[in-house]
Structure formats: structure tokens, C-alpha cells
Short mmCIF file of C-alpha atoms in Angstrom, two decimals:
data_model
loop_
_atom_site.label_atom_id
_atom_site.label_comp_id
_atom_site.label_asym_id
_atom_site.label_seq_id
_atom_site.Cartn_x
_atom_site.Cartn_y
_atom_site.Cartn_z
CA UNK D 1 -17.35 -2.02 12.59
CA UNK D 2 -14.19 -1.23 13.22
CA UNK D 3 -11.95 0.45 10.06
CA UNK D 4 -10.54 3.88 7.95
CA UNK D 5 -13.19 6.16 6.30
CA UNK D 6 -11.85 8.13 4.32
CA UNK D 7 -14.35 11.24 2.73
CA UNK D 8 -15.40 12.31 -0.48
CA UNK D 9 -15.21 9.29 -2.20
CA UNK D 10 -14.81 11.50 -5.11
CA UNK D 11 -13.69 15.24 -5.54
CA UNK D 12 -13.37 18.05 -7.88
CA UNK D 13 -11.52 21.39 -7.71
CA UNK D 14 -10.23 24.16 -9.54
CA UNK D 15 -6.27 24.92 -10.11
CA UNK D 16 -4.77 27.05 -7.81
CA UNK D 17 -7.15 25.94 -4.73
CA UNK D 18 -6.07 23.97 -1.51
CA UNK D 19 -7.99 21.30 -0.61
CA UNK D 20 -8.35 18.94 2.37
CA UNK D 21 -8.58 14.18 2.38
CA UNK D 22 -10.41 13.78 5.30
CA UNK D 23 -8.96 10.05 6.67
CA UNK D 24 -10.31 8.99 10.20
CA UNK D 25 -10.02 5.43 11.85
CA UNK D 26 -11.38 3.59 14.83
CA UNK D 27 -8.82 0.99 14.72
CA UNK D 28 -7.26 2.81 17.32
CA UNK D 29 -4.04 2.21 15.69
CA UNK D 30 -0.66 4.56 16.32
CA UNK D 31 0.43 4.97 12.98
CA UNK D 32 -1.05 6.43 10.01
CA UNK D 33 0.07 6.85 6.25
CA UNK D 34 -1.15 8.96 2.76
CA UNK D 35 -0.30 7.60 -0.15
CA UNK D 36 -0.82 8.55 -3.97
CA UNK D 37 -1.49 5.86 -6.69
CA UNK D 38 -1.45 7.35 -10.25
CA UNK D 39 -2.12 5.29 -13.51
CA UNK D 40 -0.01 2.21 -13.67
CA UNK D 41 1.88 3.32 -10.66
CA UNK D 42 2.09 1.55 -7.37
CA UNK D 43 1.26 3.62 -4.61
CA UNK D 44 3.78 6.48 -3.42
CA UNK D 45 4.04 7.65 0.11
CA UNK D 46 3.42 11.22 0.87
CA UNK D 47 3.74 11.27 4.17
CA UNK D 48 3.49 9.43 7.54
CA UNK D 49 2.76 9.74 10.98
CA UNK D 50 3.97 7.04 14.39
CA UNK D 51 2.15 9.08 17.29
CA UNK D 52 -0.03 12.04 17.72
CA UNK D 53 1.46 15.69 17.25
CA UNK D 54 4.44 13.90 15.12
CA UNK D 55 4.36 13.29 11.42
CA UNK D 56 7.09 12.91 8.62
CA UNK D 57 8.09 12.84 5.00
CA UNK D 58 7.40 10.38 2.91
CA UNK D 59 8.93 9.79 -0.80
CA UNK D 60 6.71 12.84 -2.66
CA UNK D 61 5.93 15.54 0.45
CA UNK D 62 5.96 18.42 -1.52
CA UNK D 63 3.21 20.35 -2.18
CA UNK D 64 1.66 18.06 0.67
CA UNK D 65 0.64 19.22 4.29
CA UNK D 66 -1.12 16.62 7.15
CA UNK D 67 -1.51 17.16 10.43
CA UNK D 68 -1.95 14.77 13.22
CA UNK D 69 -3.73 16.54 16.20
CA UNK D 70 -6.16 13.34 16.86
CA UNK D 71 -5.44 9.47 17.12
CA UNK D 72 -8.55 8.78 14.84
CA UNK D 73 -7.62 11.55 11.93
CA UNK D 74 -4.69 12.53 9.62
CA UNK D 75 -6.43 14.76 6.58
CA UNK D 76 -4.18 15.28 3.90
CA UNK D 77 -4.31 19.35 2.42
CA UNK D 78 -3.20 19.18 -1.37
CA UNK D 79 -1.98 23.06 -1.81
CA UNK D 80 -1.61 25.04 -5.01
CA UNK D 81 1.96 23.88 -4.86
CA UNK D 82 1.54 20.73 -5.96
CA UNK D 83 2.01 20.85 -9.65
CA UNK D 84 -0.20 17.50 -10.71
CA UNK D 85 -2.73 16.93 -7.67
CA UNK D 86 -4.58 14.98 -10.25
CA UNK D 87 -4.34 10.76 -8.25
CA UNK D 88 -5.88 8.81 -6.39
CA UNK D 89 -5.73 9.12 -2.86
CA UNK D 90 -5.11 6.33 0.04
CA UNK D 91 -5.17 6.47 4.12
CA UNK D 92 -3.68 3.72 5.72
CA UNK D 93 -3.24 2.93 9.48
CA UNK D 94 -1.44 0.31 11.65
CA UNK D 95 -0.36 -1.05 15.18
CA UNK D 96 2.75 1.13 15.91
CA UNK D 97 6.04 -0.73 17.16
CA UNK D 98 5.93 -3.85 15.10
CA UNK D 99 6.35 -3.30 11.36
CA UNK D 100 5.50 -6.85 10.91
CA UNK D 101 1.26 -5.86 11.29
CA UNK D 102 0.24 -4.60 7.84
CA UNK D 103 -1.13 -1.67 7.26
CA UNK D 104 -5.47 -1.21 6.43
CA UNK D 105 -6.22 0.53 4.27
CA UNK D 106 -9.29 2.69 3.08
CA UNK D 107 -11.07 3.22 0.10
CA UNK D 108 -9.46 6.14 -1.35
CA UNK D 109 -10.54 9.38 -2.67
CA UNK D 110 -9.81 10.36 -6.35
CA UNK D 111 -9.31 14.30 -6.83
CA UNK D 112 -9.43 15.70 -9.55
CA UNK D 113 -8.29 19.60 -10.24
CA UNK D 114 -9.03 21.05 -13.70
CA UNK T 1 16.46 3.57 -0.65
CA UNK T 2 14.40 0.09 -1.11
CA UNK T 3 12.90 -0.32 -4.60
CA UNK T 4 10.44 -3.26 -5.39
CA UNK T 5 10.63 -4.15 -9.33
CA UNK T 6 7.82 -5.96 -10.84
CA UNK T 7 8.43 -7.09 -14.35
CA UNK T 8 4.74 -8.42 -15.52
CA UNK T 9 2.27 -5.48 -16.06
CA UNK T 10 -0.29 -7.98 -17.38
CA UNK T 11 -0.32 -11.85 -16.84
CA UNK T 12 -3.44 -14.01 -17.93
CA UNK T 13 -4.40 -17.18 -16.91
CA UNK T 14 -7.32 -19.85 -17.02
CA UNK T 15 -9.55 -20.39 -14.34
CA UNK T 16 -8.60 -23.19 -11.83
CA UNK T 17 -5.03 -23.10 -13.46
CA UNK T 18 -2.22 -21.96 -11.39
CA UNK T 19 -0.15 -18.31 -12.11
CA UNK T 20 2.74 -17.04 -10.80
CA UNK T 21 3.86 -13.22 -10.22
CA UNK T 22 7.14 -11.84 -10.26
CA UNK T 23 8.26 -9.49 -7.93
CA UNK T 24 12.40 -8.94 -6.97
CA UNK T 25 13.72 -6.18 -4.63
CA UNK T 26 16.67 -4.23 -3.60
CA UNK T 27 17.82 -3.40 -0.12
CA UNK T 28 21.31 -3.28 2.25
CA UNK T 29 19.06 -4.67 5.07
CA UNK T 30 19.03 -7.53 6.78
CA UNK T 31 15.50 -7.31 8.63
CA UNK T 32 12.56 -6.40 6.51
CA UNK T 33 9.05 -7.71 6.35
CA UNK T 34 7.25 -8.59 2.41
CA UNK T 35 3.90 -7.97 1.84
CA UNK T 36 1.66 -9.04 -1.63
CA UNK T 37 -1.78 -6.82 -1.54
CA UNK T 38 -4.33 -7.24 -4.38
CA UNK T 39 -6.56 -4.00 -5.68
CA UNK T 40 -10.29 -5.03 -7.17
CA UNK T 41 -11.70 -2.68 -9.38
CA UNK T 42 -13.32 -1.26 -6.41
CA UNK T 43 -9.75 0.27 -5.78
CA UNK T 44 -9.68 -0.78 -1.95
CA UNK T 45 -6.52 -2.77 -0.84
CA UNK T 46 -6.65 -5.87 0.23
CA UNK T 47 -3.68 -7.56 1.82
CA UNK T 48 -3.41 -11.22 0.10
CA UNK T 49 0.06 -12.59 2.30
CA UNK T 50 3.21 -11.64 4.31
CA UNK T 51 6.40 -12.56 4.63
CA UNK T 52 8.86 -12.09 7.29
CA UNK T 53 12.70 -12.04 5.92
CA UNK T 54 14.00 -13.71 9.23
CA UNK T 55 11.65 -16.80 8.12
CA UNK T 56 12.82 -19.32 5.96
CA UNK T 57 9.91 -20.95 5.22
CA UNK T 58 7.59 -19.85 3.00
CA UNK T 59 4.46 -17.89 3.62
CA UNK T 60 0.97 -19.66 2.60
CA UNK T 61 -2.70 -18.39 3.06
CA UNK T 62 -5.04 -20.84 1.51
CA UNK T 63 -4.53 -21.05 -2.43
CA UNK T 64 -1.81 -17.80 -2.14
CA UNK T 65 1.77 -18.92 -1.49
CA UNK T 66 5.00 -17.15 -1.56
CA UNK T 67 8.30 -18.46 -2.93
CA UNK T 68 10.85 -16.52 -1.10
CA UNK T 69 14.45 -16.46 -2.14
CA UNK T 70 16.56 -13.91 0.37
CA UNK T 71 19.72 -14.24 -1.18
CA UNK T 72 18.09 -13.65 -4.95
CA UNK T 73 16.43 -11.05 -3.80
CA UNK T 74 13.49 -12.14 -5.16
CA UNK T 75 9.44 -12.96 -3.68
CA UNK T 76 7.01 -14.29 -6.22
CA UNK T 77 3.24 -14.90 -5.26
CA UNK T 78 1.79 -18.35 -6.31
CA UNK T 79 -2.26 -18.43 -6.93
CA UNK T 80 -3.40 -22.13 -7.10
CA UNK T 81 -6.93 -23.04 -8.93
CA UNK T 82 -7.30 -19.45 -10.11
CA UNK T 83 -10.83 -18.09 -9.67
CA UNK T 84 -12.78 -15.17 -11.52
CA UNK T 85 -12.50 -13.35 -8.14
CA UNK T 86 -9.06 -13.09 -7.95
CA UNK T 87 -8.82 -11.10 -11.12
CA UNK T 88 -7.34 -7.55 -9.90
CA UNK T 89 -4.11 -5.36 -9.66
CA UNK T 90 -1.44 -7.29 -7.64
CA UNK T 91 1.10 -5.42 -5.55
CA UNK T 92 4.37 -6.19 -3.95
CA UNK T 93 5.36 -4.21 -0.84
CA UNK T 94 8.60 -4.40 1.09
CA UNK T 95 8.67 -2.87 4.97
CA UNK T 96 11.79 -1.79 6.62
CA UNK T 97 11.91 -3.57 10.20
CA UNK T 98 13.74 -0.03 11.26
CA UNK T 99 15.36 0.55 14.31
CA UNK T 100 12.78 2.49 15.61
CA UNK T 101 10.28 -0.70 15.60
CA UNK T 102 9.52 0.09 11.93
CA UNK T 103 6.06 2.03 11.47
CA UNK T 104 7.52 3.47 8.47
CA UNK T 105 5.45 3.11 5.09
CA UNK T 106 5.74 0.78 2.37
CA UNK T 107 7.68 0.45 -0.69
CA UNK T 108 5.27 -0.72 -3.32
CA UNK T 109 6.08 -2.17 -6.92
CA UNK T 110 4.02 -0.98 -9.93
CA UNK T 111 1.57 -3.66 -9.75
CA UNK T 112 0.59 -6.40 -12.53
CA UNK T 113 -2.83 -6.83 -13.91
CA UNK T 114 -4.29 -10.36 -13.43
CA UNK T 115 -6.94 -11.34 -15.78
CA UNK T 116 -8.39 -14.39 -15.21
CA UNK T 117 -10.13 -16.48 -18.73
CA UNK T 118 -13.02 -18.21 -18.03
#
């Protein structure tokens, strides 16, 4: 089946530590997005990338870093820079060239740093 | 900058009765694609209808329809014969068309909560 996994569903972590949203798809889809949702927030875009080796900011990049060496994968790293990394967490992908294809989404991982 | 304003954060209707949700927007552009996406309490996103701003008529999917008004601004979502299932958080989204073909990422609203009474 063809979609976005996106791994741990759920994950824990300790100020002051970087950690790493896995996000890979077989859609085989160009573009790829991160987005934050916190409490009755929509969702806010981090950052974004159209094609491999390119990425850029979205609306709340800071104390964000991606990376976009592969199609299929986009993780997220969350650094110690980020002063509330406390959200939930969504990968999205879609066709590239025509905005008019929505973007899929995945389930979303929900870090937590105490 | 786009923003996407939704003014209900809770609406609550009867099963098999109709609801409507708000949702207005502000942009200089001309060219822009709409999106309504719903959010079970499983949290996964699920994208419920589109609209594309160069259409006039109105987007429908089954018992989802959109009443779009370009000039106001404004793209409310119309669920006919509510059921228990569509009880979740309701999103709007507005897309950029771009100049670059548009694979930027989406401007969401804050979402209203949809209970549905049995």
C-alpha cells in the first residue's frame, strides 16, 4: 500500500536534546512538508521541500532542521533551540507542479520533551 | 501573507440534520486552490473537499458541499444528513497557485470541533 509512515508514533525526550521525525513515503511524490499542530491550533508549517537536495522555510523554521537527501524521506531534527518542542508532529507529501493535488498526510508523531 | 479565519471552535448538531462551517480568508491573489480536511480522534488528516478559485461552481463530494463566495472572501463546508462518523476537528486550508506551479504548503485555520448528538 502505497502512503507516508511516519516513526515513533509517540516520543519522549529530555530538554536540551536534539531529536530526529523520521517521515518516509512511497507515493513517489516531489514535494514534501512538516508541520506542527499544537492544542486548538491548526497546523503550522515548519518547513518544506519541491525536489531532492532543496528544501525551504516554512512559517515557524526556527529551531527546526530537515534534510532532503532521498525522494522517499524528509526527517525533521527538533534541536535544543527550539524553545517549546512540546506538538504534535505531521509529514505531508504531494505531486509537485500542480498545487491543485492535495497534500497526504501521515499519522503524526507527538513529542514530548520534559 | 494568506490567513484562513475560522470563527466556530465548537458547532453541534443532530444526526441526519444538516451543519454548516464557517471559514473566510484573506489574500491579494487571484489564483489559489481551497481545501476543507477533517481530523478523527485518531489525529490522521483526511481531506473531505477542494475547491479551485478559478471555478465558479461549487465543489460537492457526496453529502460535503462547499459554498464558495470569491468576492466575500469567504468558503463554508455544508454536511448534509450528519452521521456519528463525521464527528471530528474540521479544517480549512487555502493553497497559493504560485508562480512556481505552487508546491508550497498550506495555510490552515484553527479548526472547529464537530460534535454530532445522537
Amino acid at each position: 500500500d502505497g502512503g507516508i509512515t511516519q516513526s515513533p508514533k509517540y516520543l519522549f525526550r529530555k530538554e536540551g536534546q536534539n531529536v530526529t521525525l523520521s517521515c518516509e513515503q512511497n507515493l513517489n511524490h516531489d514535494a514534501m512538508y512538516w508541520y506542527r499542530q499544537d492544542p486548538g491550533q491548526g497546523l503550522r508549517l515548519i518547513y518544506y521541500s519541491q525536489i531532492v537536495n532543496d528544501f525551504q522555510k516554512g512559517d515557524i523554521a526556527e529551531g527546526y532542521s530537515v534534510s532532503r537527501e532521498k525522494k522517499e524521506s524528509f526527517p525533521l531534527t527538533v534541536t535544543s533551540a527550539q524553545k517549546n518542542p512540546t506538538a504534535f508532529y505531521l509529514c505531508a507529501s504531494s505531486r509537485y507542479r500542480d498545487s491543485s493535488y492535495e497534500q497526504y498526510f501521515g499519522p503524526g508523531t507527538r513529542l514530548t520533551v520534559t | 501573507a494568506q490567513t484562513v479565519t475560522q470563527s466556530q471552535p465548537e458547532m453541534s448538531v443532530q444526526e441526519a440534520e444538516t451543519v454548516t462551517l464557517s471559514c473566510t480568508y484573506d489574500t491579494s491573489e487571484s489564483d489559489y486552490y481551497l481545501f476543507w480536511y477533517k481530523q478523527p480522534p485518531s489525529r490522521q488528516m483526511i481531506l473531505v473537499i477542494r475547491q479551485e478559485a478559478y471555478k465558479q461552481q461549487n465543489a460537492t463530494e457526496n453529502r460535503f458541499s462547499v459554498n464558495f463566495q470569491k468576492a466575500a472572501k469567504s468558503f463554508s463546508l455544508k454536511i448534509s444528513d450528519s452521521q456519528l462518523g463525521d464527528a471530528a476537528m474540521y479544517f480549512c486550508a487555502y493553497r497559493s497557485a504560485g508562480s512556481g506551479g505552487g508546491a508550497d504548503g498550506l495555510t490552515f485555520g484553527k479548526g472547529t470541533h464537530l460534535i454530532i448528538q445522537p
